[in-house]
mmCIF file of C-alpha atoms in Angstrom:
data_model
loop_
_atom_site.group_PDB
_atom_site.id
_atom_site.type_symbol
_atom_site.label_atom_id
_atom_site.label_comp_id
_atom_site.label_asym_id
_atom_site.label_seq_id
_atom_site.Cartn_x
_atom_site.Cartn_y
_atom_site.Cartn_z
ATOM 1 C CA MET Z 1 12.273 -16.858 6.260
ATOM 2 C CA ALA Z 2 11.811 -13.607 4.373
ATOM 3 C CA VAL Z 3 11.916 -12.965 0.649
ATOM 4 C CA THR Z 4 13.439 -9.920 -1.018
ATOM 5 C CA LEU Z 5 11.743 -8.250 -3.953
ATOM 6 C CA PRO Z 6 14.569 -6.882 -6.145
ATOM 7 C CA GLU Z 7 14.662 -3.390 -7.678
ATOM 8 C CA PRO Z 8 13.625 -4.536 -11.204
ATOM 9 C CA VAL Z 9 10.385 -5.908 -9.714
ATOM 10 C CA LEU Z 10 9.455 -2.758 -7.742
ATOM 11 C CA ALA Z 11 10.724 -0.143 -10.262
ATOM 12 C CA GLN Z 12 8.065 -0.917 -12.801
ATOM 13 C CA TYR Z 13 5.342 0.335 -10.443
ATOM 14 C CA GLU Z 14 4.562 3.974 -9.464
ATOM 15 C CA ARG Z 15 3.879 3.114 -5.844
ATOM 16 C CA PHE Z 16 3.865 0.295 -3.308
ATOM 17 C CA SER Z 17 2.844 -0.445 0.252
ATOM 18 C CA LEU Z 18 3.477 -3.290 2.680
ATOM 19 C CA TYR Z 19 1.077 -2.179 5.333
ATOM 20 C CA ASN Z 20 -1.626 0.049 3.902
ATOM 21 C CA SER Z 21 -4.419 -2.534 4.127
ATOM 22 C CA PRO Z 22 -6.927 -3.826 6.713
ATOM 23 C CA TYR Z 23 -6.436 -7.460 5.721
ATOM 24 C CA PRO Z 24 -4.404 -10.014 7.798
ATOM 25 C CA ALA Z 25 -2.425 -11.029 4.672
ATOM 26 C CA HIS Z 26 -0.437 -7.765 5.172
ATOM 27 C CA ASP Z 27 0.301 -8.392 8.867
ATOM 28 C CA GLY Z 28 3.990 -7.938 9.464
ATOM 29 C CA GLY Z 29 4.532 -6.877 5.898
ATOM 30 C CA CYS Z 30 3.810 -10.367 4.462
ATOM 31 C CA ALA Z 31 2.209 -8.992 1.344
ATOM 32 C CA ILE Z 32 2.742 -6.000 -0.895
ATOM 33 C CA ASP Z 33 0.373 -3.880 -2.950
ATOM 34 C CA LEU Z 34 1.911 -2.747 -6.240
ATOM 35 C CA TYR Z 35 0.331 0.288 -7.901
ATOM 36 C CA PRO Z 36 0.924 0.777 -11.690
ATOM 37 C CA GLY Z 37 -0.798 4.193 -11.581
ATOM 38 C CA THR Z 38 -2.218 6.780 -9.176
ATOM 39 C CA LEU Z 39 -5.527 8.359 -8.321
ATOM 40 C CA VAL Z 40 -4.278 11.630 -9.897
ATOM 41 C CA ASP Z 41 -3.755 10.043 -13.312
ATOM 42 C CA GLY Z 42 -6.938 7.968 -13.192
ATOM 43 C CA ARG Z 43 -7.501 4.366 -12.114
ATOM 44 C CA THR Z 44 -5.320 2.453 -14.546
ATOM 45 C CA THR Z 45 -6.368 -1.124 -15.403
ATOM 46 C CA ALA Z 46 -2.827 -2.158 -16.532
ATOM 47 C CA ALA Z 47 -1.545 -5.251 -14.676
ATOM 48 C CA PRO Z 48 2.157 -5.803 -15.446
ATOM 49 C CA SER Z 49 3.498 -9.065 -14.066
ATOM 50 C CA PRO Z 50 5.931 -8.570 -11.184
ATOM 51 C CA VAL Z 51 8.080 -11.575 -12.279
ATOM 52 C CA ALA Z 52 8.810 -13.725 -15.247
ATOM 53 C CA GLY Z 53 7.554 -17.276 -14.987
ATOM 54 C CA THR Z 54 4.821 -19.761 -15.770
ATOM 55 C CA VAL Z 55 1.174 -19.414 -14.858
ATOM 56 C CA ARG Z 56 0.361 -22.318 -12.493
ATOM 57 C CA GLU Z 57 -3.365 -21.657 -12.018
ATOM 58 C CA THR Z 58 -6.039 -18.970 -12.118
ATOM 59 C CA ARG Z 59 -9.161 -18.933 -9.975
ATOM 60 C CA THR Z 60 -12.185 -16.815 -9.398
ATOM 61 C CA VAL Z 61 -12.790 -16.070 -5.743
ATOM 62 C CA ARG Z 62 -15.515 -14.405 -3.746
ATOM 63 C CA ALA Z 63 -14.931 -10.894 -2.450
ATOM 64 C CA PRO Z 64 -16.475 -9.054 0.458
ATOM 65 C CA PRO Z 65 -19.878 -7.580 -0.545
ATOM 66 C CA LYS Z 66 -19.700 -3.839 -1.333
ATOM 67 C CA PRO Z 67 -22.400 -1.854 -3.122
ATOM 68 C CA TYR Z 68 -19.838 -0.292 -5.470
ATOM 69 C CA ALA Z 69 -17.880 -3.470 -6.405
ATOM 70 C CA PRO Z 70 -18.298 -6.784 -8.179
ATOM 71 C CA GLU Z 71 -18.777 -9.801 -5.916
ATOM 72 C CA HIS Z 72 -15.870 -11.724 -7.379
ATOM 73 C CA ASP Z 73 -12.087 -11.219 -7.492
ATOM 74 C CA HIS Z 74 -9.425 -13.349 -9.157
ATOM 75 C CA LEU Z 75 -6.327 -15.253 -8.019
ATOM 76 C CA ILE Z 76 -3.262 -15.956 -10.222
ATOM 77 C CA LEU Z 77 -0.514 -18.293 -9.135
ATOM 78 C CA LEU Z 78 2.851 -17.823 -10.842
ATOM 79 C CA GLU Z 79 5.895 -20.103 -10.680
ATOM 80 C CA PRO Z 80 8.921 -17.784 -11.159
ATOM 81 C CA ALA Z 81 11.483 -18.552 -13.910
ATOM 82 C CA ASP Z 82 14.670 -20.362 -12.957
ATOM 83 C CA SER Z 83 16.626 -17.184 -13.561
ATOM 84 C CA SER Z 84 14.514 -15.257 -11.022
ATOM 85 C CA LEU Z 85 15.616 -14.563 -7.449
ATOM 86 C CA LEU Z 86 12.243 -15.941 -6.465
ATOM 87 C CA ALA Z 87 12.776 -19.288 -8.314
ATOM 88 C CA GLY Z 88 11.319 -22.252 -6.384
ATOM 89 C CA LEU Z 89 8.665 -20.091 -4.710
ATOM 90 C CA THR Z 90 5.046 -19.374 -5.669
ATOM 91 C CA VAL Z 91 3.889 -15.817 -6.343
ATOM 92 C CA ARG Z 92 0.258 -15.199 -5.419
ATOM 93 C CA ILE Z 93 -1.501 -12.309 -7.145
ATOM 94 C CA LEU Z 94 -5.005 -10.835 -6.518
ATOM 95 C CA HIS Z 95 -7.110 -8.140 -8.107
ATOM 96 C CA VAL Z 96 -6.363 -9.050 -11.743
ATOM 97 C CA GLU Z 97 -8.987 -10.420 -14.128
ATOM 98 C CA PRO Z 98 -6.630 -12.768 -16.001
ATOM 99 C CA SER Z 99 -5.972 -12.712 -19.714
ATOM 100 C CA VAL Z 100 -3.547 -15.630 -19.063
ATOM 101 C CA ALA Z 101 -4.188 -19.288 -18.331
ATOM 102 C CA ALA Z 102 -2.425 -22.216 -16.712
ATOM 103 C CA GLY Z 103 0.732 -23.074 -18.628
ATOM 104 C CA ASP Z 104 1.229 -19.692 -20.153
ATOM 105 C CA ILE Z 105 4.762 -18.197 -19.915
ATOM 106 C CA VAL Z 106 4.996 -14.494 -19.078
ATOM 107 C CA GLU Z 107 7.864 -12.017 -18.898
ATOM 108 C CA ARG Z 108 8.349 -9.485 -16.143
ATOM 109 C CA GLY Z 109 6.177 -6.474 -17.047
ATOM 110 C CA GLU Z 110 4.025 -8.403 -19.453
ATOM 111 C CA SER Z 111 0.265 -7.935 -18.947
ATOM 112 C CA LEU Z 112 -1.506 -10.499 -16.780
ATOM 113 C CA GLY Z 113 -4.930 -9.073 -17.609
ATOM 114 C CA ARG Z 114 -7.035 -6.182 -16.283
ATOM 115 C CA LEU Z 115 -7.012 -4.780 -12.784
ATOM 116 C CA VAL Z 116 -10.395 -5.020 -10.996
ATOM 117 C CA ARG Z 117 -11.924 -3.166 -8.015
ATOM 118 C CA ALA Z 118 -13.598 -5.930 -6.063
ATOM 119 C CA GLY Z 119 -15.022 -5.699 -2.529
ATOM 120 C CA PHE Z 120 -11.576 -5.948 -0.947
ATOM 121 C CA PHE Z 121 -11.095 -2.246 -1.887
ATOM 122 C CA ALA Z 122 -12.153 0.692 0.270
ATOM 123 C CA PRO Z 123 -13.487 3.435 -2.037
ATOM 124 C CA TRP Z 124 -10.361 5.605 -1.641
ATOM 125 C CA VAL Z 125 -7.899 2.847 -2.624
ATOM 126 C CA ASP Z 126 -6.326 3.034 -6.090
ATOM 127 C CA ASN Z 127 -6.123 -0.014 -8.361
ATOM 128 C CA HIS Z 128 -3.198 -2.372 -7.565
ATOM 129 C CA LEU Z 129 -1.894 -5.871 -7.621
ATOM 130 C CA HIS Z 130 -1.841 -7.620 -4.289
ATOM 131 C CA VAL Z 131 1.240 -9.841 -4.194
ATOM 132 C CA GLY Z 132 2.430 -12.512 -1.722
ATOM 133 C CA VAL Z 133 5.179 -15.067 -1.960
ATOM 134 C CA ARG Z 134 4.965 -18.610 -0.530
ATOM 135 C CA SER Z 135 7.245 -21.605 -0.228
ATOM 136 C CA PRO Z 136 6.217 -24.813 -2.063
ATOM 137 C CA ASP Z 137 4.995 -26.499 1.180
ATOM 138 C CA GLN Z 138 2.543 -23.683 1.945
ATOM 139 C CA ASN Z 139 -1.123 -23.633 0.977
ATOM 140 C CA PRO Z 140 -1.285 -21.148 -1.953
ATOM 141 C CA TYR Z 141 -5.013 -20.548 -1.588
ATOM 142 C CA ARG Z 142 -5.297 -19.366 1.975
ATOM 143 C CA ALA Z 143 -5.639 -15.628 2.431
ATOM 144 C CA SER Z 144 -2.836 -15.405 4.949
ATOM 145 C CA GLY Z 145 0.433 -17.312 5.269
ATOM 146 C CA SER Z 146 2.771 -15.561 2.816
ATOM 147 C CA LEU Z 147 6.407 -14.948 3.669
ATOM 148 C CA PRO Z 148 7.577 -11.599 5.098
ATOM 149 C CA ILE Z 149 8.716 -9.295 2.251
ATOM 150 C CA GLU Z 150 11.943 -7.323 2.274
ATOM 151 C CA LEU Z 151 12.625 -4.477 -0.148
ATOM 152 C CA GLY Z 152 15.446 -4.622 -2.634
ATOM 153 C CA VAL Z 153 15.290 -0.782 -3.000
ATOM 154 C CA SER Z 154 15.983 2.072 -0.628
ATOM 155 C CA VAL Z 155 13.127 4.403 0.266
ATOM 156 C CA ARG Z 156 14.046 8.044 0.835
ATOM 157 C CA PRO Z 157 12.463 9.581 3.929
ATOM 158 C CA LEU Z 158 10.873 13.063 3.161
ATOM 159 C CA ALA Z 159 10.438 15.565 6.000
ATOM 160 C CA TRP Z 160 6.873 16.956 6.104
ATOM 161 C CA ASP Z 161 5.617 19.563 8.478
ATOM 162 C CA GLY Z 162 1.962 18.526 8.122
ATOM 163 C CA THR Z 163 1.013 21.348 5.817
ATOM 164 C CA GLY Z 164 0.126 21.606 2.124
ATOM 165 C CA ARG Z 165 -2.398 22.728 -0.491
ATOM 166 C CA VAL Z 166 -4.957 20.435 -2.020
ATOM 167 C CA VAL Z 167 -4.106 19.488 -5.602
ATOM 168 C CA ALA Z 168 -6.667 16.721 -6.191
ATOM 169 C CA THR Z 169 -9.839 15.453 -4.637
ATOM 170 C CA GLY Z 170 -12.340 12.688 -4.786
ATOM 171 C CA ASP Z 171 -15.502 11.713 -2.947
ATOM 172 C CA THR Z 172 -13.466 10.137 -0.154
ATOM 173 C CA TYR Z 173 -9.964 11.670 -0.306
ATOM 174 C CA ALA Z 174 -7.862 14.741 -0.924
ATOM 175 C CA VAL Z 175 -4.226 14.873 -2.066
ATOM 176 C CA LEU Z 176 -1.808 17.600 -0.939
ATOM 177 C CA ASP Z 177 1.162 19.106 -2.777
ATOM 178 C CA ALA Z 178 3.559 18.217 0.071
ATOM 179 C CA PRO Z 179 5.818 16.563 0.686
ATOM 180 C CA THR Z 180 7.163 16.593 -2.834
ATOM 181 C CA HIS Z 181 9.241 13.907 -4.395
ATOM 182 C CA PRO Z 182 12.767 15.473 -4.996
ATOM 183 C CA ALA Z 183 13.482 13.461 -8.203
ATOM 184 C CA PRO Z 184 10.410 11.736 -9.659
ATOM 185 C CA GLY Z 185 11.258 8.443 -11.358
ATOM 186 C CA ALA Z 186 14.640 8.220 -9.662
ATOM 187 C CA GLY Z 187 13.731 6.072 -6.678
ATOM 188 C CA PHE Z 188 11.012 5.682 -4.032
ATOM 189 C CA ALA Z 189 10.200 8.104 -1.230
ATOM 190 C CA GLY Z 190 7.781 8.393 1.647
ATOM 191 C CA VAL Z 191 6.783 10.462 4.634
ATOM 192 C CA ARG Z 192 9.524 10.563 7.275
ATOM 193 C CA ALA Z 193 8.806 9.588 10.885
ATOM 194 C CA ASP Z 194 10.405 11.584 13.678
ATOM 195 C CA GLY Z 195 13.794 9.986 14.373
ATOM 196 C CA GLY Z 196 14.046 8.437 10.895
ATOM 197 C CA GLY Z 197 12.336 5.824 8.754
ATOM 198 C CA VAL Z 198 9.379 5.999 6.334
ATOM 199 C CA LEU Z 199 5.830 5.561 7.485
ATOM 200 C CA ASP Z 200 3.619 3.069 5.675
ATOM 201 C CA GLY Z 201 -0.051 2.222 6.375
ATOM 202 C CA GLY Z 202 -3.486 3.675 7.017
ATOM 203 C CA LEU Z 203 -3.211 5.922 10.043
ATOM 204 C CA PRO Z 204 -5.284 5.168 12.091
ATOM 205 C CA HIS Z 205 -8.135 3.699 9.970
ATOM 206 C CA TYR Z 206 -6.325 0.382 9.722
ATOM 207 C CA GLU Z 207 -5.115 -1.288 12.889
ATOM 208 C CA GLY Z 208 -1.450 -0.926 12.269
ATOM 209 C CA GLY Z 209 1.246 0.179 9.930
ATOM 210 C CA GLY Z 210 4.967 0.044 9.417
ATOM 211 C CA VAL Z 211 8.140 2.092 9.571
ATOM 212 C CA LEU Z 212 10.616 1.228 6.817
ATOM 213 C CA GLU Z 213 14.319 2.129 6.551
ATOM 214 C CA ARG Z 214 14.485 2.780 10.249
ATOM 215 C CA ASP Z 215 17.814 2.500 11.987
ATOM 216 C CA ASP Z 216 18.122 0.110 14.917
ATOM 217 C CA ASP Z 217 16.497 2.576 17.360
ATOM 218 C CA PRO Z 218 15.868 0.992 20.762
ATOM 219 C CA ASN Z 219 13.032 3.446 21.348
ATOM 220 C CA PRO Z 220 9.851 1.763 20.055
ATOM 221 C CA VAL Z 221 7.835 5.010 20.098
ATOM 222 C CA VAL Z 222 6.981 6.328 16.593
ATOM 223 C CA ALA Z 223 5.982 9.941 16.054
ATOM 224 C CA LEU Z 224 5.104 12.412 13.356
ATOM 225 C CA ASN Z 225 5.838 16.074 13.849
ATOM 226 C CA GLY Z 226 6.124 15.549 17.569
ATOM 227 C CA ASP Z 227 2.782 13.707 17.802
ATOM 228 C CA ARG Z 228 3.050 10.149 18.924
ATOM 229 C CA VAL Z 229 1.339 7.712 16.527
ATOM 230 C CA GLY Z 230 2.228 4.241 17.851
ATOM 231 C CA ILE Z 231 4.661 1.606 19.056
ATOM 232 C CA ALA Z 232 6.992 -0.307 16.755
ATOM 233 C CA ASP Z 233 7.915 -3.942 17.069
ATOM 234 C CA GLY Z 234 10.669 -4.227 14.500
ATOM 235 C CA ARG Z 235 9.303 -2.454 11.470
ATOM 236 C CA THR Z 236 5.588 -3.132 12.356
ATOM 237 C CA ILE Z 237 3.631 -0.453 14.213
ATOM 238 C CA THR Z 238 0.555 -0.779 16.372
ATOM 239 C CA TRP Z 239 -1.170 2.592 16.099
ATOM 240 C CA ASP Z 240 -2.135 4.445 19.242
ATOM 241 C CA ASP Z 241 -5.714 5.518 19.773
ATOM 242 C CA VAL Z 242 -5.359 8.718 17.819
ATOM 243 C CA THR Z 243 -7.331 11.021 15.575
ATOM 244 C CA VAL Z 244 -6.016 12.775 12.489
ATOM 245 C CA LEU Z 245 -7.031 16.408 12.290
ATOM 246 C CA ALA Z 246 -7.141 18.505 9.163
ATOM 247 C CA ASN Z 247 -7.457 22.193 10.046
ATOM 248 C CA ASP Z 248 -8.461 21.124 13.529
ATOM 249 C CA GLU Z 249 -11.312 18.946 12.338
ATOM 250 C CA PRO Z 250 -11.241 15.178 12.478
ATOM 251 C CA ILE Z 251 -10.945 13.063 9.363
ATOM 252 C CA THR Z 252 -10.728 9.266 8.812
ATOM 253 C CA GLY Z 253 -6.945 9.233 8.439
ATOM 254 C CA LEU Z 254 -3.781 9.496 6.422
ATOM 255 C CA SER Z 255 -2.767 7.067 3.658
ATOM 256 C CA LEU Z 256 0.949 6.450 3.842
ATOM 257 C CA PHE Z 257 2.905 4.629 1.071
ATOM 258 C CA CYS Z 258 6.108 4.673 -0.963
ATOM 259 C CA ALA Z 259 6.144 6.350 -4.360
ATOM 260 C CA GLN Z 260 8.386 7.395 -7.215
ATOM 261 C CA ASP Z 261 5.892 9.486 -9.180
ATOM 262 C CA GLY Z 262 5.768 13.267 -9.464
ATOM 263 C CA ASP Z 263 2.219 13.420 -8.091
ATOM 264 C CA PHE Z 264 3.369 12.166 -4.659
ATOM 265 C CA GLY Z 265 1.955 14.084 -1.780
ATOM 266 C CA ALA Z 266 0.146 13.389 1.486
ATOM 267 C CA LYS Z 267 -3.203 11.727 0.954
ATOM 268 C CA LEU Z 268 -6.061 12.534 3.332
ATOM 269 C CA ILE Z 269 -8.812 9.973 3.750
ATOM 270 C CA CYS Z 270 -11.891 12.156 4.377
ATOM 271 C CA PRO Z 271 -15.261 10.770 3.273
ATOM 272 C CA GLU Z 272 -16.866 12.865 5.998
ATOM 273 C CA ARG Z 273 -15.471 16.178 4.726
ATOM 274 C CA SER Z 274 -14.975 18.064 1.463
ATOM 275 C CA PHE Z 275 -11.920 19.913 0.341
ATOM 276 C CA ALA Z 276 -11.456 22.090 -2.704
ATOM 277 C CA VAL Z 277 -8.347 22.283 -4.928
ATOM 278 C CA GLY Z 278 -6.231 25.151 -3.575
ATOM 279 C CA ASP Z 279 -7.363 24.746 0.056
ATOM 280 C CA ARG Z 280 -4.553 25.184 2.556
ATOM 281 C CA VAL Z 281 -4.498 22.271 5.090
ATOM 282 C CA GLN Z 282 -2.610 21.645 8.288
ATOM 283 C CA VAL Z 283 -2.552 18.062 9.521
ATOM 284 C CA ARG Z 284 -1.947 17.046 13.158
ATOM 285 C CA ILE Z 285 -2.320 13.904 15.204
ATOM 286 C CA ARG Z 286 -4.300 14.053 18.462
ATOM 287 C CA SER Z 287 -4.127 11.383 21.085
ATOM 288 C CA SER Z 288 -7.511 10.273 22.419
ATOM 289 C CA ASP Z 289 -6.055 10.580 25.866
ATOM 290 C CA ARG Z 290 -5.923 14.381 25.422
ATOM 291 C CA ASP Z 291 -8.779 16.673 26.227
#
């Protein structure tokens, strides 16, 4: 059983990703990260509710220890309203310090509290709500076990030749000016894989990723600009043993996601290297089997 998140749910967020996470809850696209803002506009703390409904419970949970993060995160369980397409299911939300309590009724888009950066976050990850959906007979507290998520929106694949200029930087990342969103605010877009589909995930710094909006292509090989990146089983990709190169030097990887904001561009994960705004960058993928 899969559950579809309709357009009104997704459209209120700047970005989303089904696969850009190292945690098993995202395996097979069984959870989604919803980003109300971007790194370019600062780390927003806004936490708009994905659905209308009633708060079933809130809990404080322990997070992985990280020197830059608090040791606790928070879990919010929502029972969607009868009018919702998710009625009868349980929506499970992490990374929000709640301003709501059990029994509160919330509307879609209403604040659930304040986004927090607990130890589940790598330093390059922007603030987001982690959302999973479960049937009533499933344990709502286990980290994994949510239903596969389908998208009630189309995602436009954007061709990208691997080049661009740096427009923003941080201690662990750099953002390029390409590919550009053709119509910001008018739908989601993402980096196009060779042969079609949109790439989603941390390449290759997380074990796998996804290819969305791909036609029924019998060839499981997934590539970017002629460089093979992995093998797809349905929409889920197992990355090959590859290295991402920026100007012929290795970096940690590429962060791939779906976005509708005007600041969209390829995001390089590069804590081991520094880039300056204005630098010209060429990105390629090298197989570890090559000399």
